[in-house]
mmCIF file of C-alpha atoms in Angstrom:
data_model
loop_
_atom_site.group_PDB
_atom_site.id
_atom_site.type_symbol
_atom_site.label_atom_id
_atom_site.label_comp_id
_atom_site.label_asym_id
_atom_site.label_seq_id
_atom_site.Cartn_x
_atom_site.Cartn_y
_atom_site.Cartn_z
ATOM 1 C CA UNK A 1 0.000 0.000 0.000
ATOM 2 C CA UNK A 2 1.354 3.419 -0.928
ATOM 3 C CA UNK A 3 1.513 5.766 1.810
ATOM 4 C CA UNK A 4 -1.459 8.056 0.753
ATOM 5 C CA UNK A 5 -4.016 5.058 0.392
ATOM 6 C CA UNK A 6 -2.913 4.183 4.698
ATOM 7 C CA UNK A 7 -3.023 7.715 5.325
ATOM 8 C CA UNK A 8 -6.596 7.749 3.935
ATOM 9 C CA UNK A 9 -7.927 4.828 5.490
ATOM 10 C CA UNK A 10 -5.764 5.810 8.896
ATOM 11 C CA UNK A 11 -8.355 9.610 9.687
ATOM 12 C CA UNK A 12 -11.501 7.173 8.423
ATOM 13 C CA UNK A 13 -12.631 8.249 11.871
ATOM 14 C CA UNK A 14 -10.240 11.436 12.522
ATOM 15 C CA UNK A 15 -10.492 13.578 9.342
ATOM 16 C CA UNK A 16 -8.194 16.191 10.936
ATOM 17 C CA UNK A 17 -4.545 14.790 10.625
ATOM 18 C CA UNK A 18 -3.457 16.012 13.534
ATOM 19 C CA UNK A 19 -3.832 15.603 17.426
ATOM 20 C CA UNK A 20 -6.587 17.760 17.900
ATOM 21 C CA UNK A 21 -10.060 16.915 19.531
ATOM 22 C CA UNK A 22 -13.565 18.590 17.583
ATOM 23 C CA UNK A 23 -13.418 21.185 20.090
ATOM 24 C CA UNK A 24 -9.876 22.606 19.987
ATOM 25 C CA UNK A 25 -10.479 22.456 16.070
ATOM 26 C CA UNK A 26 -13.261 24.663 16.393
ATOM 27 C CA UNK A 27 -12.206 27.125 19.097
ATOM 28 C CA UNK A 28 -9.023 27.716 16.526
ATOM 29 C CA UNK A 29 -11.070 28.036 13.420
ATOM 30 C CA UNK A 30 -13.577 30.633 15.633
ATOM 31 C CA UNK A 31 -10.191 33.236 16.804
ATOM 32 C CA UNK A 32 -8.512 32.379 13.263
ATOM 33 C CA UNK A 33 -11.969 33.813 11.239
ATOM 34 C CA UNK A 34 -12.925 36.246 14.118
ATOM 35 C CA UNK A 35 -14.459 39.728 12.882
ATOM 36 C CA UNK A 36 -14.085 38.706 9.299
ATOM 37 C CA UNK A 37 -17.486 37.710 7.658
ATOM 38 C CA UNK A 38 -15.542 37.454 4.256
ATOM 39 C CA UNK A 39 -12.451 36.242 3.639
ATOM 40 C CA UNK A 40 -10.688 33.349 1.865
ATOM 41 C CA UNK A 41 -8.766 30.863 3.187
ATOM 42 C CA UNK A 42 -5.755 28.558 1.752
ATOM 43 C CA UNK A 43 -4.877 25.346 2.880
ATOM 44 C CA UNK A 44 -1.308 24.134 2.183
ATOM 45 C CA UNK A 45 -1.872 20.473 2.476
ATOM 46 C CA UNK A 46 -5.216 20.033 2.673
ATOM 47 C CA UNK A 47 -6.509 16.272 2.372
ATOM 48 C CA UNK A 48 -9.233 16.072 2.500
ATOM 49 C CA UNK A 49 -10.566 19.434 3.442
ATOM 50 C CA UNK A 50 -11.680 19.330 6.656
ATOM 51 C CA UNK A 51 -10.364 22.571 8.215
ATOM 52 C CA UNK A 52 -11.632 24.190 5.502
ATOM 53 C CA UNK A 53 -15.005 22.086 4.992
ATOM 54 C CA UNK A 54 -15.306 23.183 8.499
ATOM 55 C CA UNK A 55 -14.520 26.784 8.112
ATOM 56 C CA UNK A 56 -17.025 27.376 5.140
ATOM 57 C CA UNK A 57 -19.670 25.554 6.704
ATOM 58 C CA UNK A 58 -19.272 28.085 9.575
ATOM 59 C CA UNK A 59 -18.655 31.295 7.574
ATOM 60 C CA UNK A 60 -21.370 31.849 4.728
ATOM 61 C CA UNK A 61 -19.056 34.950 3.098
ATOM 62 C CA UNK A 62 -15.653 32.826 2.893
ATOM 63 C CA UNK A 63 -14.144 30.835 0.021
ATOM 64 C CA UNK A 64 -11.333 28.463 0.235
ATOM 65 C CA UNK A 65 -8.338 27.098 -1.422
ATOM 66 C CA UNK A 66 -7.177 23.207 -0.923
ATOM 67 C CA UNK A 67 -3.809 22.176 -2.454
ATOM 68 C CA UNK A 68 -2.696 18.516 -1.886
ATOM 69 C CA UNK A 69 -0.680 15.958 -4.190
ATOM 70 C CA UNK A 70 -3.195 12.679 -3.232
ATOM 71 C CA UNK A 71 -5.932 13.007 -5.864
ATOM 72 C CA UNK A 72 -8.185 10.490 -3.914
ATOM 73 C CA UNK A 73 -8.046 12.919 -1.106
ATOM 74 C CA UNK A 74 -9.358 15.546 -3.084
ATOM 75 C CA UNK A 75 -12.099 13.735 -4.586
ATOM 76 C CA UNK A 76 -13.445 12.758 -1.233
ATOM 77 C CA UNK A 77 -12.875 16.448 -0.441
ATOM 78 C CA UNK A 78 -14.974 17.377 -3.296
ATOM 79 C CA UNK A 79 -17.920 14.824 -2.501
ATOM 80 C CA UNK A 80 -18.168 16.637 0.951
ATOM 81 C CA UNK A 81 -18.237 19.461 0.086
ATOM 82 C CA UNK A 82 -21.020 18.860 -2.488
ATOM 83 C CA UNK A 83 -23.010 17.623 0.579
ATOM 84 C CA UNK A 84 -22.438 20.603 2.560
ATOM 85 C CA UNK A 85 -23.406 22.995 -0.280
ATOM 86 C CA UNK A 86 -20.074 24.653 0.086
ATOM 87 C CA UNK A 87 -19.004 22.858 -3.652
ATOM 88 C CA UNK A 88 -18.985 26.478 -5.220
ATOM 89 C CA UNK A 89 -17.170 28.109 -2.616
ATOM 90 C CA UNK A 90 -13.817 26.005 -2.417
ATOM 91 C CA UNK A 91 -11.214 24.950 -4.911
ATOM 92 C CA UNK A 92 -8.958 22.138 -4.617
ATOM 93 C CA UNK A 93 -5.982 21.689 -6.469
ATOM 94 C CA UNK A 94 -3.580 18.421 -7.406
ATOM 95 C CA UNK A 95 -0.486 20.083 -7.001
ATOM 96 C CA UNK A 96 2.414 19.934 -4.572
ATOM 97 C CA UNK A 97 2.519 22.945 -2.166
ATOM 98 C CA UNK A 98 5.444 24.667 -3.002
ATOM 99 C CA UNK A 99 4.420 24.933 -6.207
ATOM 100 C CA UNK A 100 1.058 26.879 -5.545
ATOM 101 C CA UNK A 101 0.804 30.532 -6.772
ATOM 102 C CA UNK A 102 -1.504 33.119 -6.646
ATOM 103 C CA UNK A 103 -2.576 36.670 -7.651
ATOM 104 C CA UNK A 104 -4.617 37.239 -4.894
ATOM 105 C CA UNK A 105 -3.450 36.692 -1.193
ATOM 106 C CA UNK A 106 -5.229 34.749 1.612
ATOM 107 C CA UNK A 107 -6.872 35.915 4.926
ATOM 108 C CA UNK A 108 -5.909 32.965 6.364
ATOM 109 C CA UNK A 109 -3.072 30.313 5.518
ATOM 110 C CA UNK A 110 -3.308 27.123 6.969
ATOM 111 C CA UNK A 111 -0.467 24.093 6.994
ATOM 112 C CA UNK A 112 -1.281 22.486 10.539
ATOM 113 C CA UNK A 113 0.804 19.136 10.363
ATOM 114 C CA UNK A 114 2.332 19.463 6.733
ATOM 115 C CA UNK A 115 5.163 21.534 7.245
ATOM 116 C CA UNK A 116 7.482 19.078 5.829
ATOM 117 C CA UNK A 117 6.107 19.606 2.499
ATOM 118 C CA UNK A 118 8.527 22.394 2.732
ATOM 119 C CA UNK A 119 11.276 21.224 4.684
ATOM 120 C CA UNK A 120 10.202 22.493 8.033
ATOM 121 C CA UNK A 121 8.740 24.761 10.156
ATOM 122 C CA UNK A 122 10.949 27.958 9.494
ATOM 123 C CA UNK A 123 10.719 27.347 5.420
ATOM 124 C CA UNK A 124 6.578 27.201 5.842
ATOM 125 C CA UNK A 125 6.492 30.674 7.821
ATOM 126 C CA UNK A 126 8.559 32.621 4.759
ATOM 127 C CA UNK A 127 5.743 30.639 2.222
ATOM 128 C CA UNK A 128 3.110 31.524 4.326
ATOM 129 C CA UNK A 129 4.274 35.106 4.192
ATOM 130 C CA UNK A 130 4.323 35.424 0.659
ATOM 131 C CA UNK A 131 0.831 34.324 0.500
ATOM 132 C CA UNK A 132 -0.823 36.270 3.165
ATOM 133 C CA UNK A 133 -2.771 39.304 2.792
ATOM 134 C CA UNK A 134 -1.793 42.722 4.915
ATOM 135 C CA UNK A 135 -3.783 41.497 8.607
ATOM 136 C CA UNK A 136 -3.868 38.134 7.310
ATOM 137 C CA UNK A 137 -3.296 35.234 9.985
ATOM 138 C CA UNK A 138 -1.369 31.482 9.343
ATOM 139 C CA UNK A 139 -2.450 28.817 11.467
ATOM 140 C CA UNK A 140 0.346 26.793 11.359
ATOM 141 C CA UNK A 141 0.513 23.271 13.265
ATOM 142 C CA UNK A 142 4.108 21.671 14.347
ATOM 143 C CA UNK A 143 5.958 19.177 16.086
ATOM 144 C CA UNK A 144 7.874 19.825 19.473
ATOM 145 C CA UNK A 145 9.933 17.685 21.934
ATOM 146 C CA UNK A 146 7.867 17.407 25.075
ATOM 147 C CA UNK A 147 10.650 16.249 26.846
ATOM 148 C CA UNK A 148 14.681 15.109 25.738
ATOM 149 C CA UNK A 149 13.779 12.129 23.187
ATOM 150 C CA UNK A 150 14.772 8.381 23.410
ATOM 151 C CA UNK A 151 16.578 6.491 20.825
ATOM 152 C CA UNK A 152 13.051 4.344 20.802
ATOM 153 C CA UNK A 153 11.674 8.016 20.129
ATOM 154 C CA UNK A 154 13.632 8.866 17.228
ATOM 155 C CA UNK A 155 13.520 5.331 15.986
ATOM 156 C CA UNK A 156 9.362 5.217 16.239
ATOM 157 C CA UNK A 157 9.410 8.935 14.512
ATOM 158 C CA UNK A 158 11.960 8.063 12.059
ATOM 159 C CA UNK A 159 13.590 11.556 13.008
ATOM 160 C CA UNK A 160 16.430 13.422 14.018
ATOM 161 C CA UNK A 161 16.793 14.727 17.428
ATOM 162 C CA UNK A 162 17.328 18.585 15.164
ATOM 163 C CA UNK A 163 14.013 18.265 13.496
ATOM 164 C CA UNK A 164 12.450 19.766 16.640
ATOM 165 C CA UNK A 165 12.920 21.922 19.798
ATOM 166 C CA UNK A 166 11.390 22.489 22.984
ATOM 167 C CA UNK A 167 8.045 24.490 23.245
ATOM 168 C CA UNK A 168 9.987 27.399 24.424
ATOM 169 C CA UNK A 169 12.487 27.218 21.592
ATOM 170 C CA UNK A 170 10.017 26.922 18.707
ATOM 171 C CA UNK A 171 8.043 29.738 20.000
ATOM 172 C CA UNK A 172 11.334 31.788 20.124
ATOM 173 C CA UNK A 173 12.377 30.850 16.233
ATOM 174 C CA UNK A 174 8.354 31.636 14.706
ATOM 175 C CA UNK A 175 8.868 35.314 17.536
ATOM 176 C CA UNK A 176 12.578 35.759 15.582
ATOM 177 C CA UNK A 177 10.747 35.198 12.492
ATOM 178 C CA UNK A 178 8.837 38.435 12.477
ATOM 179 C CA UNK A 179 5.454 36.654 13.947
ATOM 180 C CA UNK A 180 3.422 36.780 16.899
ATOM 181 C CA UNK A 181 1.078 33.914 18.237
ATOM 182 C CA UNK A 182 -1.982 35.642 18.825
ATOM 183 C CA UNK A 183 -3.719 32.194 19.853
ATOM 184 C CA UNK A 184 -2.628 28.666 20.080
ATOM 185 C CA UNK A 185 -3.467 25.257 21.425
ATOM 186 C CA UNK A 186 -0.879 22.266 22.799
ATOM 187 C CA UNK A 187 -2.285 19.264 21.926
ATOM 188 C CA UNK A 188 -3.163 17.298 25.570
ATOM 189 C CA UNK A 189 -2.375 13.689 26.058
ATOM 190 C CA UNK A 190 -5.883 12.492 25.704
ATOM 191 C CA UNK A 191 -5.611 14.170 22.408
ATOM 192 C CA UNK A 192 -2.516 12.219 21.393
ATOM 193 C CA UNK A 193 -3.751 9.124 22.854
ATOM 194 C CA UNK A 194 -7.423 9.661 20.763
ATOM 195 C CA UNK A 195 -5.635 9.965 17.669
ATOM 196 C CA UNK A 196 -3.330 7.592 17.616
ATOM 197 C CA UNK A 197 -5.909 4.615 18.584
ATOM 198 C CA UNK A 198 -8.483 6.454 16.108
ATOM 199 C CA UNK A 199 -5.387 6.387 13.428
ATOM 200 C CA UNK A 200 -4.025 2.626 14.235
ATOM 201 C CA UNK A 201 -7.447 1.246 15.028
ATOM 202 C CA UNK A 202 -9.120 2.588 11.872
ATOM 203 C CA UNK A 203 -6.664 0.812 9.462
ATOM 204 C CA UNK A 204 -6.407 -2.463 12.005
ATOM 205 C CA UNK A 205 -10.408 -2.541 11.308
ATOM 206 C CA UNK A 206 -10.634 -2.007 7.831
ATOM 207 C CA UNK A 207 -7.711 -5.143 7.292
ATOM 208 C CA UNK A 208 -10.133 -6.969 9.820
ATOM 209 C CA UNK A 209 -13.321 -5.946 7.341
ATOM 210 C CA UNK A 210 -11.686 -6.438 4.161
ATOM 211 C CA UNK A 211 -9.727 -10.091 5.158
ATOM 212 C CA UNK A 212 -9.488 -10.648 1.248
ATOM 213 C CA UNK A 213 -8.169 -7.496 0.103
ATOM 214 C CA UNK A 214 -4.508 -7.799 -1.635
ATOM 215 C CA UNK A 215 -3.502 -4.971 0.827
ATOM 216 C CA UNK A 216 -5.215 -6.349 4.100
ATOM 217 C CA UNK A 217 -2.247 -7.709 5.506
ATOM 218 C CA UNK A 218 -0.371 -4.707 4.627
ATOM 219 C CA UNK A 219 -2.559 -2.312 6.189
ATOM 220 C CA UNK A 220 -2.718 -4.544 9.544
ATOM 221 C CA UNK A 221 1.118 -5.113 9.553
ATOM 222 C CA UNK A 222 1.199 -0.786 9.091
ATOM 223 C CA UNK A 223 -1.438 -0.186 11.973
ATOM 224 C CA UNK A 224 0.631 -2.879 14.238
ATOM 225 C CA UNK A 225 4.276 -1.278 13.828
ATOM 226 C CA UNK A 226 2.982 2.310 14.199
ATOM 227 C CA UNK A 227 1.063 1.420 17.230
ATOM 228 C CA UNK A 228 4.554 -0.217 18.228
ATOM 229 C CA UNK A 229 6.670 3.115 17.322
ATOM 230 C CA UNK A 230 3.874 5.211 19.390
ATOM 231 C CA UNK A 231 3.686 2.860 22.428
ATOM 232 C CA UNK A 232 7.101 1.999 22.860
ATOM 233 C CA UNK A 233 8.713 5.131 21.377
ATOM 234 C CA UNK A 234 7.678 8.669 21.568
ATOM 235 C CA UNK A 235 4.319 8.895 23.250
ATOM 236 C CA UNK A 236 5.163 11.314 26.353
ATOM 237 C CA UNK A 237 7.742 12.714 24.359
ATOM 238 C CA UNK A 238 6.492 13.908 20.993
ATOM 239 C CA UNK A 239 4.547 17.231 21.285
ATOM 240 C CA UNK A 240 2.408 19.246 18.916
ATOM 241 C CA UNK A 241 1.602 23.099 19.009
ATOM 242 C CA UNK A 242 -1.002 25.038 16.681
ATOM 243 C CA UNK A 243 -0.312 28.683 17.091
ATOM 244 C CA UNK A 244 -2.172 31.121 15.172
ATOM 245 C CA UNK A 245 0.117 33.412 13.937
ATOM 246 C CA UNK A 246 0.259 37.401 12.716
ATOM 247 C CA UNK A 247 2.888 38.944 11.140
ATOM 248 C CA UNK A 248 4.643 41.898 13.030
ATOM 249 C CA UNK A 249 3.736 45.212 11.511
ATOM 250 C CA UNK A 250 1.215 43.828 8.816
ATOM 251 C CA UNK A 251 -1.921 45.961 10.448
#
């Protein structure tokens, strides 16, 4: 199985590819859209649209923007949106991130788990910046080290103990960067934990409901190792931080 078809049938249950519960989701999208009853909104990394199914569902006056390279992501994103009656209002794109242009700049950016799509967090804030309007605001979602990570850690994450920093420090670098969090969430460990069973459990269950699928055994020997990797290797230790970001002087 390729990684985009586990990926897909991993957020069956969790559409938003991240640790973050319904609520936190919500209370982000609220500050992120606040006094703004028209805007549009990009999505750098999209999937299959749920932060911005979920933003144009709440906002009648905002249009949206989805880029993403899995085109089976997009379609689903598409169908949804059709049954929300929001089909007019978005477009989604096949296309990988970096290579999305535009004439007209976004009220809000949003690249909440993708950021290596552009080689980190630091590379995502100067793309961002190029595609924000004067005011706009980048919810931006990232990795941090909750506390000094194992070897299981780095072995489970198949990372580098450089790819992240503390909390503290990766405030400091997006601060040094010219931005200030205006909002933000840390993901709690319930939120980890609810995740990573919805993720691992989703995938387990559909190799379970499909027994004579080609990829069954594929998909349940994926779900067992990255239940493995979590359990045994960088739960406790791998954070994750959505700050909601404004530039410093843009107005």
């Amino acid at each position: 199985m390729d990684r985009q078809q586990i990926s897909r049938l991993a957020h069956a249950h969790h559409p938003i590819a991240a640790p973050l519960a319904d609520e936190s989701v919500a209370r982000l999208l609220d500050r992120a859209t606040a006094g703004t009853e028209q805007g549009r909104a990009l999505d750098l990394g999209c999937g299959e649209g749920a932060w911005l199914l979920r933003t144009l569902a709440a906002r009648p006056g905002w249009r949206a923007v989805g880029v993403d390279l899995d085109p089976a992501a997009l379609t689903r994103a598409r169908e949804t949106a059709a049954a929300l009656g929001v089909l007019r209002r978005i477009g989604l794109h096949h296309l990988d991130a970096r290579e999305f242009t535009t004439k007209e700049p976004f009220d809000l950016v949003l690249c909440v788990g993708a950021t290596h799509a552009f080689g980190g967090l630091l590379p995502t804030l100067a793309r961002a910046r190029e595609l924000l309007a004067p005011g706009g605001r980048l919810l931006v979602g990232e990795g941090f080290w909750q506390r000094e990570p194992s070897r299981a850690a780095l072995d489970g994450l198949g990372a580098a103990r450089e790819e992240f920093a503390d909390l503290a420090t990766t405030t400091d670098r997006v601060l040094a960067d010219g931005w200030t969090p205006v909002s933000g969430h840390v993901s709690t460990e319930q939120e980890w934990d609810d995740y990573e069973f919805s993720w691992t459990g989703s995938l387990a269950g559909w190799a379970l409901d499909h027994p004579d699928h080609p990829d069954a055994a594929a998909a349940r020997e994926a779900a067992d190792r990255h239940r493995a990797e979590w359990l045994h290797g960088y739960r406790g230790t791998l954070g994750f931080v959505t700050y909601l970001l404004r530039r410093d002087g843009s107005g």
